[in-house]
JSON list of C-alpha atoms in Angstrom, two decimals:
[
{"chain": "A", "resi": 1, "resn": "UNK", "atom": "CA", "xyz": [0.00, 0.00, 0.00]},
{"chain": "A", "resi": 2, "resn": "UNK", "atom": "CA", "xyz": [0.92, 3.63, -0.23]},
{"chain": "A", "resi": 3, "resn": "UNK", "atom": "CA", "xyz": [3.42, 4.89, 2.27]},
{"chain": "A", "resi": 4, "resn": "UNK", "atom": "CA", "xyz": [4.15, 8.33, 3.57]},
{"chain": "A", "resi": 5, "resn": "UNK", "atom": "CA", "xyz": [7.42, 8.91, 5.39]},
{"chain": "A", "resi": 6, "resn": "UNK", "atom": "CA", "xyz": [8.58, 11.71, 7.62]},
{"chain": "A", "resi": 7, "resn": "UNK", "atom": "CA", "xyz": [12.05, 12.77, 8.59]},
{"chain": "A", "resi": 8, "resn": "UNK", "atom": "CA", "xyz": [13.24, 13.17, 11.23]},
{"chain": "A", "resi": 9, "resn": "UNK", "atom": "CA", "xyz": [11.11, 11.03, 13.50]},
{"chain": "A", "resi": 10, "resn": "UNK", "atom": "CA", "xyz": [12.30, 12.86, 16.56]},
{"chain": "A", "resi": 11, "resn": "UNK", "atom": "CA", "xyz": [14.16, 16.13, 17.04]},
{"chain": "A", "resi": 12, "resn": "UNK", "atom": "CA", "xyz": [15.30, 18.11, 20.03]},
{"chain": "A", "resi": 13, "resn": "UNK", "atom": "CA", "xyz": [16.44, 21.66, 19.51]},
{"chain": "A", "resi": 14, "resn": "UNK", "atom": "CA", "xyz": [17.25, 24.81, 21.42]},
{"chain": "A", "resi": 15, "resn": "UNK", "atom": "CA", "xyz": [14.83, 27.67, 21.64]},
{"chain": "A", "resi": 16, "resn": "UNK", "atom": "CA", "xyz": [15.28, 30.13, 18.79]},
{"chain": "A", "resi": 17, "resn": "UNK", "atom": "CA", "xyz": [16.51, 27.64, 16.22]},
{"chain": "A", "resi": 18, "resn": "UNK", "atom": "CA", "xyz": [14.65, 26.51, 13.11]},
{"chain": "A", "resi": 19, "resn": "UNK", "atom": "CA", "xyz": [13.69, 22.93, 12.39]},
{"chain": "A", "resi": 20, "resn": "UNK", "atom": "CA", "xyz": [12.78, 21.42, 9.03]},
{"chain": "A", "resi": 21, "resn": "UNK", "atom": "CA", "xyz": [10.50, 18.38, 8.78]},
{"chain": "A", "resi": 22, "resn": "UNK", "atom": "CA", "xyz": [10.17, 16.46, 5.54]},
{"chain": "A", "resi": 23, "resn": "UNK", "atom": "CA", "xyz": [7.12, 14.55, 4.36]},
{"chain": "A", "resi": 24, "resn": "UNK", "atom": "CA", "xyz": [7.47, 12.22, 1.39]},
{"chain": "A", "resi": 25, "resn": "UNK", "atom": "CA", "xyz": [5.00, 10.09, -0.48]},
{"chain": "A", "resi": 26, "resn": "UNK", "atom": "CA", "xyz": [7.02, 7.00, -1.37]},
{"chain": "A", "resi": 27, "resn": "UNK", "atom": "CA", "xyz": [5.05, 5.25, -4.09]},
{"chain": "A", "resi": 28, "resn": "UNK", "atom": "CA", "xyz": [2.52, 7.75, -5.30]},
{"chain": "A", "resi": 29, "resn": "UNK", "atom": "CA", "xyz": [2.34, 11.36, -6.31]},
{"chain": "A", "resi": 30, "resn": "UNK", "atom": "CA", "xyz": [0.59, 13.77, -4.00]},
{"chain": "A", "resi": 31, "resn": "UNK", "atom": "CA", "xyz": [-0.42, 17.14, -5.32]},
{"chain": "A", "resi": 32, "resn": "UNK", "atom": "CA", "xyz": [-1.89, 17.93, -1.93]},
{"chain": "A", "resi": 33, "resn": "UNK", "atom": "CA", "xyz": [-0.48, 17.18, 1.48]},
{"chain": "A", "resi": 34, "resn": "UNK", "atom": "CA", "xyz": [-1.72, 18.24, 4.89]},
{"chain": "A", "resi": 35, "resn": "UNK", "atom": "CA", "xyz": [0.14, 19.17, 8.04]},
{"chain": "A", "resi": 36, "resn": "UNK", "atom": "CA", "xyz": [-1.35, 18.47, 11.47]},
{"chain": "A", "resi": 37, "resn": "UNK", "atom": "CA", "xyz": [-0.15, 19.14, 14.98]},
{"chain": "A", "resi": 38, "resn": "UNK", "atom": "CA", "xyz": [-1.05, 17.07, 18.00]},
{"chain": "A", "resi": 39, "resn": "UNK", "atom": "CA", "xyz": [-0.33, 18.05, 21.59]},
{"chain": "A", "resi": 40, "resn": "UNK", "atom": "CA", "xyz": [-0.21, 15.28, 24.23]},
{"chain": "A", "resi": 41, "resn": "UNK", "atom": "CA", "xyz": [-3.56, 13.70, 24.96]},
{"chain": "A", "resi": 42, "resn": "UNK", "atom": "CA", "xyz": [-5.24, 15.99, 22.43]},
{"chain": "A", "resi": 43, "resn": "UNK", "atom": "CA", "xyz": [-6.67, 15.64, 18.98]},
{"chain": "A", "resi": 44, "resn": "UNK", "atom": "CA", "xyz": [-5.05, 16.37, 15.66]},
{"chain": "A", "resi": 45, "resn": "UNK", "atom": "CA", "xyz": [-5.34, 19.96, 14.58]},
{"chain": "A", "resi": 46, "resn": "UNK", "atom": "CA", "xyz": [-5.03, 20.81, 10.92]},
{"chain": "A", "resi": 47, "resn": "UNK", "atom": "CA", "xyz": [-2.37, 23.46, 10.42]},
{"chain": "A", "resi": 48, "resn": "UNK", "atom": "CA", "xyz": [-2.21, 23.90, 6.68]},
{"chain": "A", "resi": 49, "resn": "UNK", "atom": "CA", "xyz": [-2.82, 22.46, 3.26]},
{"chain": "A", "resi": 50, "resn": "UNK", "atom": "CA", "xyz": [0.27, 22.12, 1.12]},
{"chain": "A", "resi": 51, "resn": "UNK", "atom": "CA", "xyz": [-0.24, 22.34, -2.62]},
{"chain": "A", "resi": 52, "resn": "UNK", "atom": "CA", "xyz": [2.44, 21.36, -5.11]},
{"chain": "A", "resi": 53, "resn": "UNK", "atom": "CA", "xyz": [3.70, 24.39, -6.99]},
{"chain": "A", "resi": 54, "resn": "UNK", "atom": "CA", "xyz": [1.65, 26.96, -5.13]},
{"chain": "A", "resi": 55, "resn": "UNK", "atom": "CA", "xyz": [1.39, 28.62, -1.76]},
{"chain": "A", "resi": 56, "resn": "UNK", "atom": "CA", "xyz": [0.13, 26.70, 1.23]},
{"chain": "A", "resi": 57, "resn": "UNK", "atom": "CA", "xyz": [-3.24, 27.46, 2.73]},
{"chain": "A", "resi": 58, "resn": "UNK", "atom": "CA", "xyz": [-3.10, 28.00, 6.47]},
{"chain": "A", "resi": 59, "resn": "UNK", "atom": "CA", "xyz": [-5.85, 27.38, 8.97]},
{"chain": "A", "resi": 60, "resn": "UNK", "atom": "CA", "xyz": [-7.06, 30.22, 11.12]},
{"chain": "A", "resi": 61, "resn": "UNK", "atom": "CA", "xyz": [-4.69, 30.99, 13.95]},
{"chain": "A", "resi": 62, "resn": "UNK", "atom": "CA", "xyz": [-1.65, 29.35, 12.35]},
{"chain": "A", "resi": 63, "resn": "UNK", "atom": "CA", "xyz": [1.19, 31.79, 11.68]},
{"chain": "A", "resi": 64, "resn": "UNK", "atom": "CA", "xyz": [2.35, 31.36, 8.11]},
{"chain": "A", "resi": 65, "resn": "UNK", "atom": "CA", "xyz": [5.64, 33.15, 8.80]},
{"chain": "A", "resi": 66, "resn": "UNK", "atom": "CA", "xyz": [6.43, 30.83, 11.66]},
{"chain": "A", "resi": 67, "resn": "UNK", "atom": "CA", "xyz": [5.44, 27.58, 9.97]},
{"chain": "A", "resi": 68, "resn": "UNK", "atom": "CA", "xyz": [6.91, 27.71, 6.49]},
{"chain": "A", "resi": 69, "resn": "UNK", "atom": "CA", "xyz": [5.62, 25.12, 4.07]},
{"chain": "A", "resi": 70, "resn": "UNK", "atom": "CA", "xyz": [7.19, 24.24, 0.75]},
{"chain": "A", "resi": 71, "resn": "UNK", "atom": "CA", "xyz": [5.77, 21.67, -1.66]},
{"chain": "A", "resi": 72, "resn": "UNK", "atom": "CA", "xyz": [8.34, 21.71, -4.40]},
{"chain": "A", "resi": 73, "resn": "UNK", "atom": "CA", "xyz": [7.63, 18.34, -5.95]},
{"chain": "A", "resi": 74, "resn": "UNK", "atom": "CA", "xyz": [4.82, 15.82, -6.21]},
{"chain": "A", "resi": 75, "resn": "UNK", "atom": "CA", "xyz": [6.44, 13.63, -3.56]},
{"chain": "A", "resi": 76, "resn": "UNK", "atom": "CA", "xyz": [7.86, 16.08, -1.04]},
{"chain": "A", "resi": 77, "resn": "UNK", "atom": "CA", "xyz": [6.47, 18.70, 1.29]},
{"chain": "A", "resi": 78, "resn": "UNK", "atom": "CA", "xyz": [8.52, 20.37, 4.01]},
{"chain": "A", "resi": 79, "resn": "UNK", "atom": "CA", "xyz": [7.45, 22.16, 7.16]},
{"chain": "A", "resi": 80, "resn": "UNK", "atom": "CA", "xyz": [9.96, 24.50, 8.76]},
{"chain": "A", "resi": 81, "resn": "UNK", "atom": "CA", "xyz": [9.29, 25.68, 12.29]},
{"chain": "A", "resi": 82, "resn": "UNK", "atom": "CA", "xyz": [11.16, 28.96, 12.49]},
{"chain": "A", "resi": 83, "resn": "UNK", "atom": "CA", "xyz": [12.52, 30.40, 15.72]},
{"chain": "A", "resi": 84, "resn": "UNK", "atom": "CA", "xyz": [11.08, 27.49, 17.66]},
{"chain": "A", "resi": 85, "resn": "UNK", "atom": "CA", "xyz": [9.97, 27.97, 21.26]},
{"chain": "A", "resi": 86, "resn": "UNK", "atom": "CA", "xyz": [9.04, 25.45, 23.95]},
{"chain": "A", "resi": 87, "resn": "UNK", "atom": "CA", "xyz": [5.34, 25.92, 23.21]},
{"chain": "A", "resi": 88, "resn": "UNK", "atom": "CA", "xyz": [5.99, 24.60, 19.69]},
{"chain": "A", "resi": 89, "resn": "UNK", "atom": "CA", "xyz": [6.92, 21.23, 21.17]},
{"chain": "A", "resi": 90, "resn": "UNK", "atom": "CA", "xyz": [4.41, 18.83, 19.66]},
{"chain": "A", "resi": 91, "resn": "UNK", "atom": "CA", "xyz": [3.84, 15.85, 17.42]},
{"chain": "A", "resi": 92, "resn": "UNK", "atom": "CA", "xyz": [3.75, 17.01, 13.79]},
{"chain": "A", "resi": 93, "resn": "UNK", "atom": "CA", "xyz": [2.03, 14.69, 11.34]},
{"chain": "A", "resi": 94, "resn": "UNK", "atom": "CA", "xyz": [1.64, 15.00, 7.60]},
{"chain": "A", "resi": 95, "resn": "UNK", "atom": "CA", "xyz": [-0.85, 13.24, 5.38]},
{"chain": "A", "resi": 96, "resn": "UNK", "atom": "CA", "xyz": [-1.28, 12.82, 1.66]},
{"chain": "A", "resi": 97, "resn": "UNK", "atom": "CA", "xyz": [-4.23, 12.06, -0.53]},
{"chain": "A", "resi": 98, "resn": "UNK", "atom": "CA", "xyz": [-4.05, 8.66, -2.16]},
{"chain": "A", "resi": 99, "resn": "UNK", "atom": "CA", "xyz": [-6.40, 7.21, -4.70]},
{"chain": "A", "resi": 100, "resn": "UNK", "atom": "CA", "xyz": [-8.96, 6.07, -2.19]},
{"chain": "A", "resi": 101, "resn": "UNK", "atom": "CA", "xyz": [-7.84, 7.13, 1.23]},
{"chain": "A", "resi": 102, "resn": "UNK", "atom": "CA", "xyz": [-5.69, 9.48, 3.19]},
{"chain": "A", "resi": 103, "resn": "UNK", "atom": "CA", "xyz": [-2.29, 8.25, 4.26]},
{"chain": "A", "resi": 104, "resn": "UNK", "atom": "CA", "xyz": [-0.59, 9.57, 7.36]},
{"chain": "A", "resi": 105, "resn": "UNK", "atom": "CA", "xyz": [3.11, 9.80, 7.94]},
{"chain": "A", "resi": 106, "resn": "UNK", "atom": "CA", "xyz": [4.57, 8.31, 11.13]},
{"chain": "A", "resi": 107, "resn": "UNK", "atom": "CA", "xyz": [4.92, 11.76, 12.70]},
{"chain": "A", "resi": 108, "resn": "UNK", "atom": "CA", "xyz": [7.78, 13.87, 13.98]},
{"chain": "A", "resi": 109, "resn": "UNK", "atom": "CA", "xyz": [8.09, 14.56, 17.67]},
{"chain": "A", "resi": 110, "resn": "UNK", "atom": "CA", "xyz": [9.59, 18.00, 18.23]},
{"chain": "A", "resi": 111, "resn": "UNK", "atom": "CA", "xyz": [10.95, 19.01, 21.61]},
{"chain": "A", "resi": 112, "resn": "UNK", "atom": "CA", "xyz": [12.15, 22.57, 22.03]},
{"chain": "A", "resi": 113, "resn": "UNK", "atom": "CA", "xyz": [14.30, 23.19, 25.09]},
{"chain": "B", "resi": 1, "resn": "UNK", "atom": "CA", "xyz": [-18.32, 27.04, 13.96]},
{"chain": "B", "resi": 2, "resn": "UNK", "atom": "CA", "xyz": [-17.65, 23.37, 13.55]},
{"chain": "B", "resi": 3, "resn": "UNK", "atom": "CA", "xyz": [-17.76, 20.72, 16.22]},
{"chain": "B", "resi": 4, "resn": "UNK", "atom": "CA", "xyz": [-17.43, 16.98, 16.57]},
{"chain": "B", "resi": 5, "resn": "UNK", "atom": "CA", "xyz": [-18.55, 15.25, 19.74]},
{"chain": "B", "resi": 6, "resn": "UNK", "atom": "CA", "xyz": [-17.45, 11.81, 20.84]},
{"chain": "B", "resi": 7, "resn": "UNK", "atom": "CA", "xyz": [-17.10, 10.19, 24.29]},
{"chain": "B", "resi": 8, "resn": "UNK", "atom": "CA", "xyz": [-13.77, 10.67, 25.99]},
{"chain": "B", "resi": 9, "resn": "UNK", "atom": "CA", "xyz": [-13.30, 7.11, 27.20]},
{"chain": "B", "resi": 10, "resn": "UNK", "atom": "CA", "xyz": [-14.84, 3.66, 26.94]},
{"chain": "B", "resi": 11, "resn": "UNK", "atom": "CA", "xyz": [-13.78, 0.57, 28.90]},
{"chain": "B", "resi": 12, "resn": "UNK", "atom": "CA", "xyz": [-14.74, -2.96, 27.93]},
{"chain": "B", "resi": 13, "resn": "UNK", "atom": "CA", "xyz": [-13.53, -6.53, 28.37]},
{"chain": "B", "resi": 14, "resn": "UNK", "atom": "CA", "xyz": [-11.94, -8.72, 25.75]},
{"chain": "B", "resi": 15, "resn": "UNK", "atom": "CA", "xyz": [-14.48, -10.22, 23.40]},
{"chain": "B", "resi": 16, "resn": "UNK", "atom": "CA", "xyz": [-17.04, -7.52, 24.02]},
{"chain": "B", "resi": 17, "resn": "UNK", "atom": "CA", "xyz": [-18.58, -5.07, 21.55]},
{"chain": "B", "resi": 18, "resn": "UNK", "atom": "CA", "xyz": [-17.99, -1.32, 21.78]},
{"chain": "B", "resi": 19, "resn": "UNK", "atom": "CA", "xyz": [-19.81, 1.43, 19.93]},
{"chain": "B", "resi": 20, "resn": "UNK", "atom": "CA", "xyz": [-18.24, 4.88, 19.70]},
{"chain": "B", "resi": 21, "resn": "UNK", "atom": "CA", "xyz": [-20.69, 7.58, 18.68]},
{"chain": "B", "resi": 22, "resn": "UNK", "atom": "CA", "xyz": [-19.80, 10.76, 16.87]},
{"chain": "B", "resi": 23, "resn": "UNK", "atom": "CA", "xyz": [-22.10, 13.71, 16.27]},
{"chain": "B", "resi": 24, "resn": "UNK", "atom": "CA", "xyz": [-20.99, 16.61, 14.16]},
{"chain": "B", "resi": 25, "resn": "UNK", "atom": "CA", "xyz": [-21.93, 20.13, 13.22]},
{"chain": "B", "resi": 26, "resn": "UNK", "atom": "CA", "xyz": [-20.05, 21.40, 10.20]},
{"chain": "B", "resi": 27, "resn": "UNK", "atom": "CA", "xyz": [-20.57, 23.95, 7.47]},
{"chain": "B", "resi": 28, "resn": "UNK", "atom": "CA", "xyz": [-20.00, 21.34, 4.78]},
{"chain": "B", "resi": 29, "resn": "UNK", "atom": "CA", "xyz": [-19.85, 17.58, 4.67]},
{"chain": "B", "resi": 30, "resn": "UNK", "atom": "CA", "xyz": [-18.16, 15.18, 2.30]},
{"chain": "B", "resi": 31, "resn": "UNK", "atom": "CA", "xyz": [-17.73, 12.21, 4.57]},
{"chain": "B", "resi": 32, "resn": "UNK", "atom": "CA", "xyz": [-16.93, 10.79, 7.99]},
{"chain": "B", "resi": 33, "resn": "UNK", "atom": "CA", "xyz": [-13.73, 8.91, 8.69]},
{"chain": "B", "resi": 34, "resn": "UNK", "atom": "CA", "xyz": [-12.49, 6.94, 11.66]},
{"chain": "B", "resi": 35, "resn": "UNK", "atom": "CA", "xyz": [-8.85, 6.61, 12.72]},
{"chain": "B", "resi": 36, "resn": "UNK", "atom": "CA", "xyz": [-7.06, 4.53, 15.31]},
{"chain": "B", "resi": 37, "resn": "UNK", "atom": "CA", "xyz": [-4.03, 5.85, 17.15]},
{"chain": "B", "resi": 38, "resn": "UNK", "atom": "CA", "xyz": [-1.88, 3.94, 19.61]},
{"chain": "B", "resi": 39, "resn": "UNK", "atom": "CA", "xyz": [0.19, 5.87, 22.14]},
{"chain": "B", "resi": 40, "resn": "UNK", "atom": "CA", "xyz": [3.19, 7.47, 20.47]},
{"chain": "B", "resi": 41, "resn": "UNK", "atom": "CA", "xyz": [2.11, 6.46, 16.99]},
{"chain": "B", "resi": 42, "resn": "UNK", "atom": "CA", "xyz": [0.51, 8.13, 14.01]},
{"chain": "B", "resi": 43, "resn": "UNK", "atom": "CA", "xyz": [-3.17, 7.69, 13.16]},
{"chain": "B", "resi": 44, "resn": "UNK", "atom": "CA", "xyz": [-4.15, 4.81, 10.94]},
{"chain": "B", "resi": 45, "resn": "UNK", "atom": "CA", "xyz": [-7.17, 4.90, 8.69]},
{"chain": "B", "resi": 46, "resn": "UNK", "atom": "CA", "xyz": [-10.05, 2.59, 9.61]},
{"chain": "B", "resi": 47, "resn": "UNK", "atom": "CA", "xyz": [-13.04, 3.60, 7.50]},
{"chain": "B", "resi": 48, "resn": "UNK", "atom": "CA", "xyz": [-14.74, 6.28, 5.48]},
{"chain": "B", "resi": 49, "resn": "UNK", "atom": "CA", "xyz": [-18.48, 6.81, 5.01]},
{"chain": "B", "resi": 50, "resn": "UNK", "atom": "CA", "xyz": [-19.76, 9.26, 2.44]},
{"chain": "B", "resi": 51, "resn": "UNK", "atom": "CA", "xyz": [-23.23, 7.77, 2.15]},
{"chain": "B", "resi": 52, "resn": "UNK", "atom": "CA", "xyz": [-25.76, 6.67, 4.73]},
{"chain": "B", "resi": 53, "resn": "UNK", "atom": "CA", "xyz": [-25.51, 3.15, 5.97]},
{"chain": "B", "resi": 54, "resn": "UNK", "atom": "CA", "xyz": [-23.22, 0.60, 7.48]},
{"chain": "B", "resi": 55, "resn": "UNK", "atom": "CA", "xyz": [-19.75, -0.28, 6.17]},
{"chain": "B", "resi": 56, "resn": "UNK", "atom": "CA", "xyz": [-18.21, -3.47, 7.50]},
{"chain": "B", "resi": 57, "resn": "UNK", "atom": "CA", "xyz": [-14.49, -4.24, 7.46]},
{"chain": "B", "resi": 58, "resn": "UNK", "atom": "CA", "xyz": [-13.62, -7.29, 9.47]},
{"chain": "B", "resi": 59, "resn": "UNK", "atom": "CA", "xyz": [-14.23, -6.73, 13.17]},
{"chain": "B", "resi": 60, "resn": "UNK", "atom": "CA", "xyz": [-14.81, -3.01, 12.67]},
{"chain": "B", "resi": 61, "resn": "UNK", "atom": "CA", "xyz": [-17.94, -1.43, 11.19]},
{"chain": "B", "resi": 62, "resn": "UNK", "atom": "CA", "xyz": [-18.84, 2.20, 10.65]},
{"chain": "B", "resi": 63, "resn": "UNK", "atom": "CA", "xyz": [-22.24, 3.77, 10.26]},
{"chain": "B", "resi": 64, "resn": "UNK", "atom": "CA", "xyz": [-23.39, 7.14, 8.98]},
{"chain": "B", "resi": 65, "resn": "UNK", "atom": "CA", "xyz": [-26.67, 9.01, 9.05]},
{"chain": "B", "resi": 66, "resn": "UNK", "atom": "CA", "xyz": [-26.26, 12.30, 7.22]},
{"chain": "B", "resi": 67, "resn": "UNK", "atom": "CA", "xyz": [-29.74, 13.49, 8.14]},
{"chain": "B", "resi": 68, "resn": "UNK", "atom": "CA", "xyz": [-28.91, 13.07, 11.83]},
{"chain": "B", "resi": 69, "resn": "UNK", "atom": "CA", "xyz": [-25.31, 14.33, 11.50]},
{"chain": "B", "resi": 70, "resn": "UNK", "atom": "CA", "xyz": [-24.33, 11.19, 13.33]},
{"chain": "B", "resi": 71, "resn": "UNK", "atom": "CA", "xyz": [-22.08, 8.23, 12.91]},
{"chain": "B", "resi": 72, "resn": "UNK", "atom": "CA", "xyz": [-20.56, 5.45, 14.95]},
{"chain": "B", "resi": 73, "resn": "UNK", "atom": "CA", "xyz": [-17.71, 3.02, 14.94]},
{"chain": "B", "resi": 74, "resn": "UNK", "atom": "CA", "xyz": [-18.46, -0.50, 16.10]},
{"chain": "B", "resi": 75, "resn": "UNK", "atom": "CA", "xyz": [-15.63, -2.63, 17.42]},
{"chain": "B", "resi": 76, "resn": "UNK", "atom": "CA", "xyz": [-16.52, -6.29, 17.74]},
{"chain": "B", "resi": 77, "resn": "UNK", "atom": "CA", "xyz": [-14.71, -9.19, 19.40]},
{"chain": "B", "resi": 78, "resn": "UNK", "atom": "CA", "xyz": [-12.50, -6.77, 21.25]},
{"chain": "B", "resi": 79, "resn": "UNK", "atom": "CA", "xyz": [-8.85, -7.69, 21.60]},
{"chain": "B", "resi": 80, "resn": "UNK", "atom": "CA", "xyz": [-6.22, -6.24, 23.90]},
{"chain": "B", "resi": 81, "resn": "UNK", "atom": "CA", "xyz": [-4.48, -4.70, 20.90]},
{"chain": "B", "resi": 82, "resn": "UNK", "atom": "CA", "xyz": [-7.61, -2.61, 20.24]},
{"chain": "B", "resi": 83, "resn": "UNK", "atom": "CA", "xyz": [-6.74, -0.46, 23.26]},
{"chain": "B", "resi": 84, "resn": "UNK", "atom": "CA", "xyz": [-6.07, 2.89, 21.59]},
{"chain": "B", "resi": 85, "resn": "UNK", "atom": "CA", "xyz": [-7.57, 6.26, 20.85]},
{"chain": "B", "resi": 86, "resn": "UNK", "atom": "CA", "xyz": [-10.20, 6.43, 18.14]},
{"chain": "B", "resi": 87, "resn": "UNK", "atom": "CA", "xyz": [-10.92, 9.66, 16.31]},
{"chain": "B", "resi": 88, "resn": "UNK", "atom": "CA", "xyz": [-13.84, 10.55, 14.12]},
{"chain": "B", "resi": 89, "resn": "UNK", "atom": "CA", "xyz": [-13.07, 13.13, 11.46]},
{"chain": "B", "resi": 90, "resn": "UNK", "atom": "CA", "xyz": [-15.24, 15.02, 9.03]},
{"chain": "B", "resi": 91, "resn": "UNK", "atom": "CA", "xyz": [-14.15, 16.05, 5.57]},
{"chain": "B", "resi": 92, "resn": "UNK", "atom": "CA", "xyz": [-15.73, 19.43, 4.95]},
{"chain": "B", "resi": 93, "resn": "UNK", "atom": "CA", "xyz": [-14.44, 20.64, 1.63]},
{"chain": "B", "resi": 94, "resn": "UNK", "atom": "CA", "xyz": [-12.05, 18.19, -0.01]},
{"chain": "B", "resi": 95, "resn": "UNK", "atom": "CA", "xyz": [-11.14, 14.56, 0.37]},
{"chain": "B", "resi": 96, "resn": "UNK", "atom": "CA", "xyz": [-7.99, 14.88, 2.37]},
{"chain": "B", "resi": 97, "resn": "UNK", "atom": "CA", "xyz": [-8.76, 17.82, 4.64]},
{"chain": "B", "resi": 98, "resn": "UNK", "atom": "CA", "xyz": [-10.35, 16.68, 7.86]},
{"chain": "B", "resi": 99, "resn": "UNK", "atom": "CA", "xyz": [-11.50, 18.18, 11.12]},
{"chain": "B", "resi": 100, "resn": "UNK", "atom": "CA", "xyz": [-10.92, 15.74, 13.95]},
{"chain": "B", "resi": 101, "resn": "UNK", "atom": "CA", "xyz": [-12.95, 15.01, 17.05]},
{"chain": "B", "resi": 102, "resn": "UNK", "atom": "CA", "xyz": [-11.27, 14.99, 20.44]},
{"chain": "B", "resi": 103, "resn": "UNK", "atom": "CA", "xyz": [-10.85, 11.24, 20.40]},
{"chain": "B", "resi": 104, "resn": "UNK", "atom": "CA", "xyz": [-12.17, 8.33, 22.44]},
{"chain": "B", "resi": 105, "resn": "UNK", "atom": "CA", "xyz": [-9.77, 6.33, 24.56]},
{"chain": "B", "resi": 106, "resn": "UNK", "atom": "CA", "xyz": [-10.78, 2.67, 24.39]},
{"chain": "B", "resi": 107, "resn": "UNK", "atom": "CA", "xyz": [-9.44, 0.54, 27.22]},
{"chain": "B", "resi": 108, "resn": "UNK", "atom": "CA", "xyz": [-9.74, -3.20, 26.81]},
{"chain": "B", "resi": 109, "resn": "UNK", "atom": "CA", "xyz": [-9.39, -5.26, 30.00]},
{"chain": "B", "resi": 110, "resn": "UNK", "atom": "CA", "xyz": [-8.80, -9.00, 30.35]}
]
């Protein structure tokens, strides 16, 4: 079946640094990918829709200048958390539209010290 | 605004049947999905209902009533490995964009 990968799976960084998370569709092309954030014991919250070759669409309340999204190819979308702070510590999950379902990546756990 | 309501926790014994209800209020509706998530893992897709009725996939079934803005996930012959969080999610404007409910923690006991 279709697989979506994320890299890295886990990252710890210092406050003020930027972190890039990659989301790849491994055996299918994804013109649209989605980025979610999940805090402990909470639900997934949609952050943005990433469209190949165009600007991402951000959900209300999500800072587009803080969470930079680039979808440069049909198999890769990246999320960069700029100037990360401890409150950005979360589980970041991407998903991609397949032919008949949505496929989630394994997630990236970000810890900002 | 949009809202999805589901119970926070359900406890049942192995072999039992559990039904997790989900009611929703959204500005648009394309379909209702269910996802399973084990602690520390990513969500995995269980089912998707776009039309009214019952969809059966092995031990899991999902039901939708669009007129009632209601659906449920039925877990049969519960196994210990079914202990996880289960999320209902509504697609409001395109296939892959979902709004998630708060999740239901299912605890299966021996």
